[in-house]
């Protein structure tokens, strides 16, 4: 049996185990109790996942046999359990394939309450302790999550399986700040994020100055963008590019002046928000992308849904292959939920591709026929469109209640 990385012609053998058969391997028992087949280890700009496996005689981690230093207990396979990069047996704690410290006495790991904060196994807590990179770091009672950020390009309207993405985790414990289990030299009370590129870079400041901390696989670089993304958000600049032809050949990147990258957020691959403005790339009549900058009518409006309500306009993002923006004038304040919105005159319903505007004498009496049951083309949304249906709306609601 061999352990390698890469695929096909790029595959590289890291280690070989001639006395082992893959058929004899199984995943080490997970602390969560979940079991399953042995997936491949993965390292990419969006995910990092490795697995503790055993053949019943030894434990393997990333192609190496786990063995403890001289003078410490041997690995106890019978009691060995894992949670991501962390593992524990009856004698020891482990992280990334190495023994970190003893698991004995009153400070033993409480497996019944052990959990990874936000799914990040660099940072665990149980009923007593905080564990960072496999080592106890004080009490679990004073831990505060400051923020987490998913790896990779993450537009606000991107629909993905988060189980396929890793995250960076920033916490505070007492007067200490930690990123992915690593202590940052910073004053906790004055700590402020200036720029954070997931899996790459954290620039921060406190009352003593500004600091730049590269980390992860990208180590300070901008996240590489796919062909369907028009913007690159780096450490100190934001750039956009336009598509020249239908075969997805791109022109050179163009800097956007006066932009603070930390405040520039992708909504889709071709729509982004910077403070009170939207940046939208769309095809011109000549068949190439052009950049349009659109001011929002509400300074603090965050565009993070398909249908978004401002003071005088609604902003609708079509969920088509090429995302586009529609700006709709509204009549008075919008009241909105996940299914519909209404103002003083109209009810607004939407699908992935269009907004439907329905005049109503009583928009506020719009209702959904049955909670948690969504019908095609929003047919379960009942909109009163006549004075009579407005008068009957309250009675109909009473009739539908069990």
mmCIF file of C-alpha atoms in Angstrom:
data_model
loop_
_atom_site.group_PDB
_atom_site.id
_atom_site.type_symbol
_atom_site.label_atom_id
_atom_site.label_comp_id
_atom_site.label_asym_id
_atom_site.label_seq_id
_atom_site.Cartn_x
_atom_site.Cartn_y
_atom_site.Cartn_z
ATOM 1 C CA UNK A 1 0.000 0.000 0.000
ATOM 2 C CA UNK A 2 1.242 3.510 -0.776
ATOM 3 C CA UNK A 3 0.262 7.060 0.229
ATOM 4 C CA UNK A 4 0.646 9.836 -2.310
ATOM 5 C CA UNK A 5 -0.580 13.206 -3.463
ATOM 6 C CA UNK A 6 -1.719 14.576 -6.797
ATOM 7 C CA UNK A 7 -3.539 12.838 -9.617
ATOM 8 C CA UNK A 8 -2.583 10.883 -12.688
ATOM 9 C CA UNK A 9 0.697 12.121 -14.160
ATOM 10 C CA UNK A 10 1.220 14.542 -11.244
ATOM 11 C CA UNK A 11 0.870 11.849 -8.611
ATOM 12 C CA UNK A 12 3.758 11.612 -6.169
ATOM 13 C CA UNK A 13 4.332 8.739 -3.743
ATOM 14 C CA UNK A 14 5.078 10.013 -0.230
ATOM 15 C CA UNK A 15 5.233 6.752 1.696
ATOM 16 C CA UNK A 16 4.874 3.019 1.103
ATOM 17 C CA UNK A 17 3.663 0.304 3.469
ATOM 18 C CA UNK A 18 4.301 -3.064 1.782
ATOM 19 C CA UNK A 19 2.943 -5.056 4.738
ATOM 20 C CA UNK A 20 -0.408 -3.219 4.746
ATOM 21 C CA UNK A 21 -3.445 -3.595 2.557
ATOM 22 C CA UNK A 22 -5.908 -0.774 1.988
ATOM 23 C CA UNK A 23 -8.667 -3.332 2.446
ATOM 24 C CA UNK A 24 -7.611 -3.685 6.099
ATOM 25 C CA UNK A 25 -7.767 0.035 6.833
ATOM 26 C CA UNK A 26 -10.646 1.752 8.585
ATOM 27 C CA UNK A 27 -11.281 5.197 9.946
ATOM 28 C CA UNK A 28 -10.375 5.713 13.566
ATOM 29 C CA UNK A 29 -13.505 6.079 15.675
ATOM 30 C CA UNK A 30 -14.769 9.654 15.612
ATOM 31 C CA UNK A 31 -15.453 11.344 18.931
ATOM 32 C CA UNK A 32 -18.782 12.486 17.509
ATOM 33 C CA UNK A 33 -19.749 8.843 17.001
ATOM 34 C CA UNK A 34 -20.158 9.213 13.247
ATOM 35 C CA UNK A 35 -18.634 6.572 11.021
ATOM 36 C CA UNK A 36 -18.143 6.165 7.304
ATOM 37 C CA UNK A 37 -15.872 5.093 4.466
ATOM 38 C CA UNK A 38 -12.297 6.368 4.136
ATOM 39 C CA UNK A 39 -12.317 9.488 1.924
ATOM 40 C CA UNK A 40 -9.185 10.799 0.292
ATOM 41 C CA UNK A 41 -7.132 13.384 2.144
ATOM 42 C CA UNK A 42 -7.478 16.821 0.594
ATOM 43 C CA UNK A 43 -5.537 20.055 0.505
ATOM 44 C CA UNK A 44 -6.743 22.938 -1.652
ATOM 45 C CA UNK A 45 -7.430 26.660 -1.444
ATOM 46 C CA UNK A 46 -10.936 25.925 -0.154
ATOM 47 C CA UNK A 47 -10.528 22.820 1.995
ATOM 48 C CA UNK A 48 -7.993 20.915 4.051
ATOM 49 C CA UNK A 49 -9.022 17.532 5.345
ATOM 50 C CA UNK A 50 -6.966 14.622 6.599
ATOM 51 C CA UNK A 51 -8.032 11.395 8.263
ATOM 52 C CA UNK A 52 -6.713 9.198 11.052
ATOM 53 C CA UNK A 53 -6.847 5.570 9.867
ATOM 54 C CA UNK A 54 -5.799 2.246 11.313
ATOM 55 C CA UNK A 55 -5.356 -1.376 10.359
ATOM 56 C CA UNK A 56 -5.755 -2.430 13.996
ATOM 57 C CA UNK A 57 -2.008 -2.471 14.624
ATOM 58 C CA UNK A 58 -0.888 1.116 13.961
ATOM 59 C CA UNK A 59 -2.422 4.564 13.419
ATOM 60 C CA UNK A 60 -1.655 6.437 10.211
ATOM 61 C CA UNK A 61 -1.824 10.212 9.675
ATOM 62 C CA UNK A 62 -0.941 11.780 6.305
ATOM 63 C CA UNK A 63 1.111 8.801 5.250
ATOM 64 C CA UNK A 64 3.060 8.432 8.509
ATOM 65 C CA UNK A 65 2.778 5.958 11.357
ATOM 66 C CA UNK A 66 1.876 7.760 14.582
ATOM 67 C CA UNK A 67 4.419 6.961 17.293
ATOM 68 C CA UNK A 68 5.072 8.659 20.612
ATOM 69 C CA UNK A 69 8.436 9.966 21.858
ATOM 70 C CA UNK A 70 10.606 7.829 24.155
ATOM 71 C CA UNK A 71 9.550 7.996 27.770
ATOM 72 C CA UNK A 72 5.851 8.532 26.961
ATOM 73 C CA UNK A 73 3.047 5.962 26.741
ATOM 74 C CA UNK A 74 2.706 4.124 23.445
ATOM 75 C CA UNK A 75 -0.267 4.855 21.211
ATOM 76 C CA UNK A 76 -3.313 3.030 22.566
ATOM 77 C CA UNK A 77 -5.186 1.933 19.470
ATOM 78 C CA UNK A 78 -8.129 0.462 21.380
ATOM 79 C CA UNK A 79 -9.089 3.820 22.943
ATOM 80 C CA UNK A 80 -7.935 6.084 20.096
ATOM 81 C CA UNK A 81 -10.597 8.549 18.893
ATOM 82 C CA UNK A 82 -10.401 11.575 16.600
ATOM 83 C CA UNK A 83 -12.066 14.870 15.805
ATOM 84 C CA UNK A 84 -10.583 16.391 12.680
ATOM 85 C CA UNK A 85 -6.900 17.147 13.247
ATOM 86 C CA UNK A 86 -7.255 16.405 16.984
ATOM 87 C CA UNK A 87 -7.152 12.933 18.531
ATOM 88 C CA UNK A 88 -7.025 11.382 21.972
ATOM 89 C CA UNK A 89 -6.443 8.019 23.594
ATOM 90 C CA UNK A 90 -6.515 6.995 27.271
ATOM 91 C CA UNK A 91 -2.972 8.278 27.807
ATOM 92 C CA UNK A 92 -2.290 11.124 25.362
ATOM 93 C CA UNK A 93 -3.562 14.041 23.261
ATOM 94 C CA UNK A 94 -2.574 14.357 19.598
ATOM 95 C CA UNK A 95 -2.646 16.998 16.899
ATOM 96 C CA UNK A 96 -1.589 16.661 13.248
ATOM 97 C CA UNK A 97 -0.141 13.231 13.911
ATOM 98 C CA UNK A 98 1.997 14.222 16.924
ATOM 99 C CA UNK A 99 1.558 13.642 20.634
ATOM 100 C CA UNK A 100 1.068 17.001 22.331
ATOM 101 C CA UNK A 101 0.566 16.194 26.031
ATOM 102 C CA UNK A 102 -0.764 13.780 28.612
ATOM 103 C CA UNK A 103 -4.404 12.830 29.024
ATOM 104 C CA UNK A 104 -4.501 12.045 32.735
ATOM 105 C CA UNK A 105 -5.747 13.254 36.089
ATOM 106 C CA UNK A 106 -8.515 15.754 36.724
ATOM 107 C CA UNK A 107 -7.859 17.511 33.404
ATOM 108 C CA UNK A 108 -8.642 14.486 31.242
ATOM 109 C CA UNK A 109 -10.574 15.244 28.093
ATOM 110 C CA UNK A 110 -14.329 15.095 28.654
ATOM 111 C CA UNK A 111 -15.304 13.239 25.481
ATOM 112 C CA UNK A 112 -19.009 13.616 26.199
ATOM 113 C CA UNK A 113 -18.851 17.414 25.891
ATOM 114 C CA UNK A 114 -15.887 17.875 23.548
ATOM 115 C CA UNK A 115 -16.690 19.864 20.389
ATOM 116 C CA UNK A 116 -14.869 21.800 17.693
ATOM 117 C CA UNK A 117 -15.881 25.473 17.728
ATOM 118 C CA UNK A 118 -17.497 26.297 14.373
ATOM 119 C CA UNK A 119 -16.256 22.937 13.092
ATOM 120 C CA UNK A 120 -12.617 24.059 13.253
ATOM 121 C CA UNK A 121 -10.613 21.297 14.938
ATOM 122 C CA UNK A 122 -7.710 23.600 15.820
ATOM 123 C CA UNK A 123 -9.984 25.032 18.503
ATOM 124 C CA UNK A 124 -11.927 22.695 20.783
ATOM 125 C CA UNK A 125 -13.688 22.999 24.116
ATOM 126 C CA UNK A 126 -15.150 20.565 26.609
ATOM 127 C CA UNK A 127 -16.849 21.190 29.947
ATOM 128 C CA UNK A 128 -13.538 22.234 31.511
ATOM 129 C CA UNK A 129 -10.831 23.177 29.040
ATOM 130 C CA UNK A 130 -10.009 25.039 25.860
ATOM 131 C CA UNK A 131 -7.776 23.049 23.495
ATOM 132 C CA UNK A 132 -5.698 24.865 20.885
ATOM 133 C CA UNK A 133 -3.716 22.822 18.362
ATOM 134 C CA UNK A 134 -4.103 19.836 20.687
ATOM 135 C CA UNK A 135 -2.940 21.545 23.892
ATOM 136 C CA UNK A 136 -4.892 22.779 26.902
ATOM 137 C CA UNK A 137 -5.036 26.568 27.065
ATOM 138 C CA UNK A 138 -7.013 27.386 30.163
ATOM 139 C CA UNK A 139 -10.706 27.323 30.935
ATOM 140 C CA UNK A 140 -13.416 26.914 28.310
ATOM 141 C CA UNK A 141 -15.708 29.284 30.208
ATOM 142 C CA UNK A 142 -14.291 32.566 28.878
ATOM 143 C CA UNK A 143 -13.994 31.821 25.153
ATOM 144 C CA UNK A 144 -15.591 34.244 22.683
ATOM 145 C CA UNK A 145 -15.799 33.653 18.945
ATOM 146 C CA UNK A 146 -14.820 36.905 17.234
ATOM 147 C CA UNK A 147 -15.392 35.744 13.666
ATOM 148 C CA UNK A 148 -15.029 32.860 11.246
ATOM 149 C CA UNK A 149 -14.420 33.032 7.518
ATOM 150 C CA UNK A 150 -14.786 30.296 4.935
ATOM 151 C CA UNK A 151 -11.874 29.520 2.668
ATOM 152 C CA UNK A 152 -12.004 30.219 -1.047
ATOM 153 C CA UNK A 153 -14.149 32.643 -3.026
ATOM 154 C CA UNK A 154 -17.427 33.062 -1.151
ATOM 155 C CA UNK A 155 -19.977 35.350 -2.808
ATOM 156 C CA UNK A 156 -22.915 36.096 -0.525
ATOM 157 C CA UNK A 157 -25.393 34.353 -2.820
ATOM 158 C CA UNK A 158 -23.219 31.327 -3.524
ATOM 159 C CA UNK A 159 -25.061 28.101 -2.734
ATOM 160 C CA UNK A 160 -22.493 25.490 -1.688
ATOM 161 C CA UNK A 161 -22.136 22.518 0.584
ATOM 162 C CA UNK A 162 -20.260 24.006 3.521
ATOM 163 C CA UNK A 163 -19.071 20.515 4.466
ATOM 164 C CA UNK A 164 -16.695 20.843 1.511
ATOM 165 C CA UNK A 165 -15.116 24.054 2.838
ATOM 166 C CA UNK A 166 -12.740 24.716 5.726
ATOM 167 C CA UNK A 167 -12.781 27.923 7.737
ATOM 168 C CA UNK A 168 -10.502 30.257 9.642
ATOM 169 C CA UNK A 169 -11.536 30.860 13.237
ATOM 170 C CA UNK A 170 -10.652 33.908 15.320
ATOM 171 C CA UNK A 171 -11.358 33.734 19.066
ATOM 172 C CA UNK A 172 -10.660 35.609 22.258
ATOM 173 C CA UNK A 173 -9.847 33.813 25.500
ATOM 174 C CA UNK A 174 -9.289 36.146 28.410
ATOM 175 C CA UNK A 175 -6.738 38.694 27.221
ATOM 176 C CA UNK A 176 -5.491 36.539 24.344
ATOM 177 C CA UNK A 177 -6.382 36.416 20.640
ATOM 178 C CA UNK A 178 -6.009 33.176 18.644
ATOM 179 C CA UNK A 179 -6.341 32.449 14.937
ATOM 180 C CA UNK A 180 -6.813 28.764 14.095
ATOM 181 C CA UNK A 181 -5.304 27.814 17.446
ATOM 182 C CA UNK A 182 -2.240 30.070 17.059
ATOM 183 C CA UNK A 183 -1.649 32.874 19.549
ATOM 184 C CA UNK A 184 -1.431 36.372 18.058
ATOM 185 C CA UNK A 185 0.664 38.966 19.856
ATOM 186 C CA UNK A 186 -2.017 41.604 20.235
ATOM 187 C CA UNK A 187 -3.803 43.634 22.872
ATOM 188 C CA UNK A 188 -7.208 41.985 23.058
ATOM 189 C CA UNK A 189 -9.073 45.117 24.115
ATOM 190 C CA UNK A 190 -7.847 47.233 21.186
ATOM 191 C CA UNK A 191 -7.603 44.455 18.569
ATOM 192 C CA UNK A 192 -9.033 45.440 15.168
ATOM 193 C CA UNK A 193 -9.054 43.614 11.829
ATOM 194 C CA UNK A 194 -7.690 45.646 8.917
ATOM 195 C CA UNK A 195 -7.566 42.942 6.222
ATOM 196 C CA UNK A 196 -8.332 39.234 6.336
ATOM 197 C CA UNK A 197 -7.860 36.927 3.373
ATOM 198 C CA UNK A 198 -8.992 33.438 4.453
ATOM 199 C CA UNK A 199 -6.273 30.775 4.456
ATOM 200 C CA UNK A 200 -3.754 33.465 3.559
ATOM 201 C CA UNK A 201 -3.359 36.678 5.552
ATOM 202 C CA UNK A 202 -4.521 38.611 8.610
ATOM 203 C CA UNK A 203 -3.565 42.276 8.941
ATOM 204 C CA UNK A 204 -4.574 43.734 12.302
ATOM 205 C CA UNK A 205 -3.772 46.554 14.668
ATOM 206 C CA UNK A 206 -3.953 47.304 18.350
ATOM 207 C CA UNK A 207 -2.890 50.197 20.558
ATOM 208 C CA UNK A 208 0.779 49.494 19.792
ATOM 209 C CA UNK A 209 0.707 49.376 16.020
ATOM 210 C CA UNK A 210 -0.184 47.387 12.896
ATOM 211 C CA UNK A 211 0.820 43.786 12.197
ATOM 212 C CA UNK A 212 0.846 41.529 9.148
ATOM 213 C CA UNK A 213 0.426 37.781 9.738
ATOM 214 C CA UNK A 214 0.707 35.525 6.636
ATOM 215 C CA UNK A 215 -0.476 31.948 7.143
ATOM 216 C CA UNK A 216 -2.013 28.980 5.386
ATOM 217 C CA UNK A 217 -1.369 27.582 1.953
ATOM 218 C CA UNK A 218 -1.629 30.969 0.214
ATOM 219 C CA UNK A 219 0.647 32.721 2.738
ATOM 220 C CA UNK A 220 -0.239 36.329 2.015
ATOM 221 C CA UNK A 221 -1.435 35.976 -1.580
ATOM 222 C CA UNK A 222 -4.848 36.859 -2.989
ATOM 223 C CA UNK A 223 -7.284 33.977 -3.494
ATOM 224 C CA UNK A 224 -7.096 32.762 -7.121
ATOM 225 C CA UNK A 225 -10.382 33.429 -8.922
ATOM 226 C CA UNK A 226 -12.287 31.202 -11.324
ATOM 227 C CA UNK A 227 -13.167 32.123 -14.894
ATOM 228 C CA UNK A 228 -16.677 33.206 -13.901
ATOM 229 C CA UNK A 229 -15.481 35.759 -11.313
ATOM 230 C CA UNK A 230 -14.957 39.342 -12.470
ATOM 231 C CA UNK A 231 -13.254 40.716 -9.347
ATOM 232 C CA UNK A 232 -10.025 39.956 -7.492
ATOM 233 C CA UNK A 233 -9.872 41.202 -3.897
ATOM 234 C CA UNK A 234 -6.279 41.316 -2.673
ATOM 235 C CA UNK A 235 -4.446 42.644 0.339
ATOM 236 C CA UNK A 236 -4.383 46.306 -0.643
ATOM 237 C CA UNK A 237 -6.215 46.559 -3.968
ATOM 238 C CA UNK A 238 -9.290 45.406 -5.824
ATOM 239 C CA UNK A 239 -9.219 44.669 -9.550
ATOM 240 C CA UNK A 240 -11.783 43.777 -12.201
ATOM 241 C CA UNK A 241 -11.540 42.276 -15.647
ATOM 242 C CA UNK A 242 -13.784 42.064 -18.666
ATOM 243 C CA UNK A 243 -14.435 39.104 -20.872
ATOM 244 C CA UNK A 244 -13.336 39.686 -24.444
ATOM 245 C CA UNK A 245 -14.955 36.797 -26.294
ATOM 246 C CA UNK A 246 -17.506 34.057 -25.775
ATOM 247 C CA UNK A 247 -14.752 31.447 -25.325
ATOM 248 C CA UNK A 248 -13.994 32.965 -21.878
ATOM 249 C CA UNK A 249 -10.710 34.645 -22.741
ATOM 250 C CA UNK A 250 -10.060 37.435 -20.273
ATOM 251 C CA UNK A 251 -8.390 40.800 -20.637
ATOM 252 C CA UNK A 252 -5.823 42.114 -18.187
ATOM 253 C CA UNK A 253 -6.860 43.129 -14.687
ATOM 254 C CA UNK A 254 -7.828 46.771 -14.111
ATOM 255 C CA UNK A 255 -7.376 48.419 -10.704
ATOM 256 C CA UNK A 256 -10.377 50.002 -8.980
ATOM 257 C CA UNK A 257 -9.052 53.131 -7.244
ATOM 258 C CA UNK A 258 -10.039 54.225 -3.755
ATOM 259 C CA UNK A 259 -11.309 50.841 -2.575
ATOM 260 C CA UNK A 260 -10.655 49.336 0.872
ATOM 261 C CA UNK A 261 -10.495 45.583 0.116
ATOM 262 C CA UNK A 262 -11.894 44.563 3.506
ATOM 263 C CA UNK A 263 -15.110 46.470 2.704
ATOM 264 C CA UNK A 264 -15.505 45.003 -0.812
ATOM 265 C CA UNK A 265 -17.820 41.969 -0.796
ATOM 266 C CA UNK A 266 -18.737 39.680 -3.675
ATOM 267 C CA UNK A 267 -22.463 39.022 -3.999
ATOM 268 C CA UNK A 268 -22.101 36.870 -7.112
ATOM 269 C CA UNK A 269 -19.178 36.361 -9.451
ATOM 270 C CA UNK A 270 -19.990 39.556 -11.343
ATOM 271 C CA UNK A 271 -21.780 41.687 -8.713
ATOM 272 C CA UNK A 272 -20.119 43.142 -5.618
ATOM 273 C CA UNK A 273 -20.965 45.645 -2.899
ATOM 274 C CA UNK A 274 -18.641 48.336 -1.599
ATOM 275 C CA UNK A 275 -20.268 50.308 1.204
ATOM 276 C CA UNK A 276 -23.272 52.076 -0.388
ATOM 277 C CA UNK A 277 -22.473 51.115 -3.990
ATOM 278 C CA UNK A 278 -22.885 48.090 -6.212
ATOM 279 C CA UNK A 279 -20.259 47.135 -8.785
ATOM 280 C CA UNK A 280 -21.797 45.185 -11.644
ATOM 281 C CA UNK A 281 -20.115 43.776 -14.735
ATOM 282 C CA UNK A 282 -22.405 43.053 -17.644
ATOM 283 C CA UNK A 283 -22.164 42.500 -21.382
ATOM 284 C CA UNK A 284 -22.304 45.592 -23.559
ATOM 285 C CA UNK A 285 -23.889 45.712 -27.016
ATOM 286 C CA UNK A 286 -20.415 45.028 -28.395
ATOM 287 C CA UNK A 287 -20.223 41.682 -26.603
ATOM 288 C CA UNK A 288 -17.696 42.537 -23.910
ATOM 289 C CA UNK A 289 -18.082 43.264 -20.228
ATOM 290 C CA UNK A 290 -18.487 46.782 -18.935
ATOM 291 C CA UNK A 291 -18.410 47.915 -15.316
ATOM 292 C CA UNK A 292 -21.345 49.820 -13.877
ATOM 293 C CA UNK A 293 -21.244 51.472 -10.438
ATOM 294 C CA UNK A 294 -24.712 51.863 -8.901
ATOM 295 C CA UNK A 295 -25.356 53.919 -5.728
ATOM 296 C CA UNK A 296 -27.806 52.350 -3.265
ATOM 297 C CA UNK A 297 -30.644 54.489 -1.933
ATOM 298 C CA UNK A 298 -29.991 53.283 1.615
ATOM 299 C CA UNK A 299 -26.426 53.772 2.947
ATOM 300 C CA UNK A 300 -26.493 50.854 5.395
ATOM 301 C CA UNK A 301 -28.321 48.382 3.119
ATOM 302 C CA UNK A 302 -26.603 44.993 2.851
ATOM 303 C CA UNK A 303 -27.361 43.113 -0.367
ATOM 304 C CA UNK A 304 -27.358 39.470 0.714
ATOM 305 C CA UNK A 305 -30.612 38.039 -0.716
ATOM 306 C CA UNK A 306 -32.137 37.654 -4.143
ATOM 307 C CA UNK A 307 -34.695 40.352 -3.247
ATOM 308 C CA UNK A 308 -33.458 43.287 -1.167
ATOM 309 C CA UNK A 309 -35.440 46.302 -0.021
ATOM 310 C CA UNK A 310 -34.140 49.874 0.141
ATOM 311 C CA UNK A 311 -36.041 53.060 0.974
ATOM 312 C CA UNK A 312 -37.226 53.863 -2.534
ATOM 313 C CA UNK A 313 -36.142 50.809 -4.539
ATOM 314 C CA UNK A 314 -35.938 47.051 -4.386
ATOM 315 C CA UNK A 315 -32.823 45.347 -5.730
ATOM 316 C CA UNK A 316 -33.341 41.945 -7.323
ATOM 317 C CA UNK A 317 -30.499 39.651 -8.380
ATOM 318 C CA UNK A 318 -31.493 37.087 -10.961
ATOM 319 C CA UNK A 319 -30.079 33.663 -10.211
ATOM 320 C CA UNK A 320 -29.243 32.879 -13.819
ATOM 321 C CA UNK A 321 -25.961 31.542 -15.169
ATOM 322 C CA UNK A 322 -24.932 35.142 -15.864
ATOM 323 C CA UNK A 323 -26.203 37.022 -12.809
ATOM 324 C CA UNK A 324 -27.922 40.353 -13.436
ATOM 325 C CA UNK A 325 -29.400 43.143 -11.331
ATOM 326 C CA UNK A 326 -32.903 44.621 -11.593
ATOM 327 C CA UNK A 327 -33.771 47.858 -9.774
ATOM 328 C CA UNK A 328 -37.474 48.259 -8.996
ATOM 329 C CA UNK A 329 -39.108 51.508 -7.721
ATOM 330 C CA UNK A 330 -41.354 50.897 -4.692
ATOM 331 C CA UNK A 331 -44.250 52.808 -3.144
ATOM 332 C CA UNK A 332 -43.466 53.507 0.478
ATOM 333 C CA UNK A 333 -41.636 51.358 3.040
ATOM 334 C CA UNK A 334 -41.157 47.677 2.160
ATOM 335 C CA UNK A 335 -42.145 44.896 4.538
ATOM 336 C CA UNK A 336 -40.341 41.695 3.562
ATOM 337 C CA UNK A 337 -39.984 38.054 4.540
ATOM 338 C CA UNK A 338 -38.355 35.082 2.794
ATOM 339 C CA UNK A 339 -41.296 34.574 0.420
ATOM 340 C CA UNK A 340 -42.744 37.958 -0.500
ATOM 341 C CA UNK A 341 -42.633 41.687 0.159
ATOM 342 C CA UNK A 342 -45.197 44.461 0.040
ATOM 343 C CA UNK A 343 -45.433 48.232 0.138
ATOM 344 C CA UNK A 344 -48.428 50.586 0.193
ATOM 345 C CA UNK A 345 -49.738 49.456 -3.201
ATOM 346 C CA UNK A 346 -48.131 46.247 -4.421
ATOM 347 C CA UNK A 347 -47.070 42.747 -3.436
ATOM 348 C CA UNK A 348 -43.720 41.483 -4.761
ATOM 349 C CA UNK A 349 -43.027 37.782 -5.278
ATOM 350 C CA UNK A 350 -39.986 36.308 -6.936
ATOM 351 C CA UNK A 351 -38.408 33.188 -8.370
ATOM 352 C CA UNK A 352 -34.791 32.650 -9.329
ATOM 353 C CA UNK A 353 -35.337 34.499 -12.588
ATOM 354 C CA UNK A 354 -38.013 37.172 -12.169
ATOM 355 C CA UNK A 355 -39.982 39.449 -9.852
ATOM 356 C CA UNK A 356 -43.735 39.559 -10.137
ATOM 357 C CA UNK A 357 -45.514 42.777 -9.063
ATOM 358 C CA UNK A 358 -49.186 42.375 -8.099
ATOM 359 C CA UNK A 359 -51.325 45.443 -7.232
ATOM 360 C CA UNK A 360 -53.484 44.935 -4.143
ATOM 361 C CA UNK A 361 -55.978 47.069 -2.166
ATOM 362 C CA UNK A 362 -54.592 45.520 1.035
ATOM 363 C CA UNK A 363 -51.000 44.280 0.503
ATOM 364 C CA UNK A 364 -50.476 43.673 4.239
ATOM 365 C CA UNK A 365 -53.110 40.880 4.178
ATOM 366 C CA UNK A 366 -50.989 38.727 1.844
ATOM 367 C CA UNK A 367 -50.288 35.332 3.348
ATOM 368 C CA UNK A 368 -48.830 31.914 2.631
ATOM 369 C CA UNK A 369 -51.316 29.063 2.410
ATOM 370 C CA UNK A 370 -49.260 26.670 4.523
ATOM 371 C CA UNK A 371 -46.008 27.243 6.391
ATOM 372 C CA UNK A 372 -42.952 25.223 5.272
ATOM 373 C CA UNK A 373 -44.699 24.094 2.068
ATOM 374 C CA UNK A 374 -43.468 25.917 -1.011
ATOM 375 C CA UNK A 375 -45.375 25.483 -4.267
ATOM 376 C CA UNK A 376 -44.067 25.975 -7.800
ATOM 377 C CA UNK A 377 -44.218 29.561 -9.100
ATOM 378 C CA UNK A 378 -45.329 30.773 -5.650
ATOM 379 C CA UNK A 379 -48.872 29.519 -6.112
ATOM 380 C CA UNK A 380 -49.172 29.113 -2.345
ATOM 381 C CA UNK A 381 -48.852 32.863 -1.782
ATOM 382 C CA UNK A 382 -52.380 34.258 -1.470
ATOM 383 C CA UNK A 383 -52.596 37.920 -2.548
ATOM 384 C CA UNK A 384 -55.916 39.796 -2.122
ATOM 385 C CA UNK A 385 -56.521 41.664 -5.389
ATOM 386 C CA UNK A 386 -60.073 42.988 -4.820
ATOM 387 C CA UNK A 387 -61.843 44.807 -2.041
ATOM 388 C CA UNK A 388 -63.964 41.713 -1.407
ATOM 389 C CA UNK A 389 -60.924 39.420 -1.101
ATOM 390 C CA UNK A 390 -59.448 41.913 1.370
ATOM 391 C CA UNK A 391 -62.599 41.702 3.507
ATOM 392 C CA UNK A 392 -62.538 37.915 3.363
ATOM 393 C CA UNK A 393 -58.804 37.554 4.067
ATOM 394 C CA UNK A 394 -59.132 37.508 7.874
ATOM 395 C CA UNK A 395 -61.918 34.915 7.748
ATOM 396 C CA UNK A 396 -59.905 32.706 5.387
ATOM 397 C CA UNK A 397 -56.956 32.743 7.774
ATOM 398 C CA UNK A 398 -59.214 31.601 10.604
ATOM 399 C CA UNK A 399 -60.637 28.809 8.448
ATOM 400 C CA UNK A 400 -57.174 27.478 7.617
ATOM 401 C CA UNK A 401 -56.041 27.265 11.227
ATOM 402 C CA UNK A 402 -56.303 23.730 12.718
#
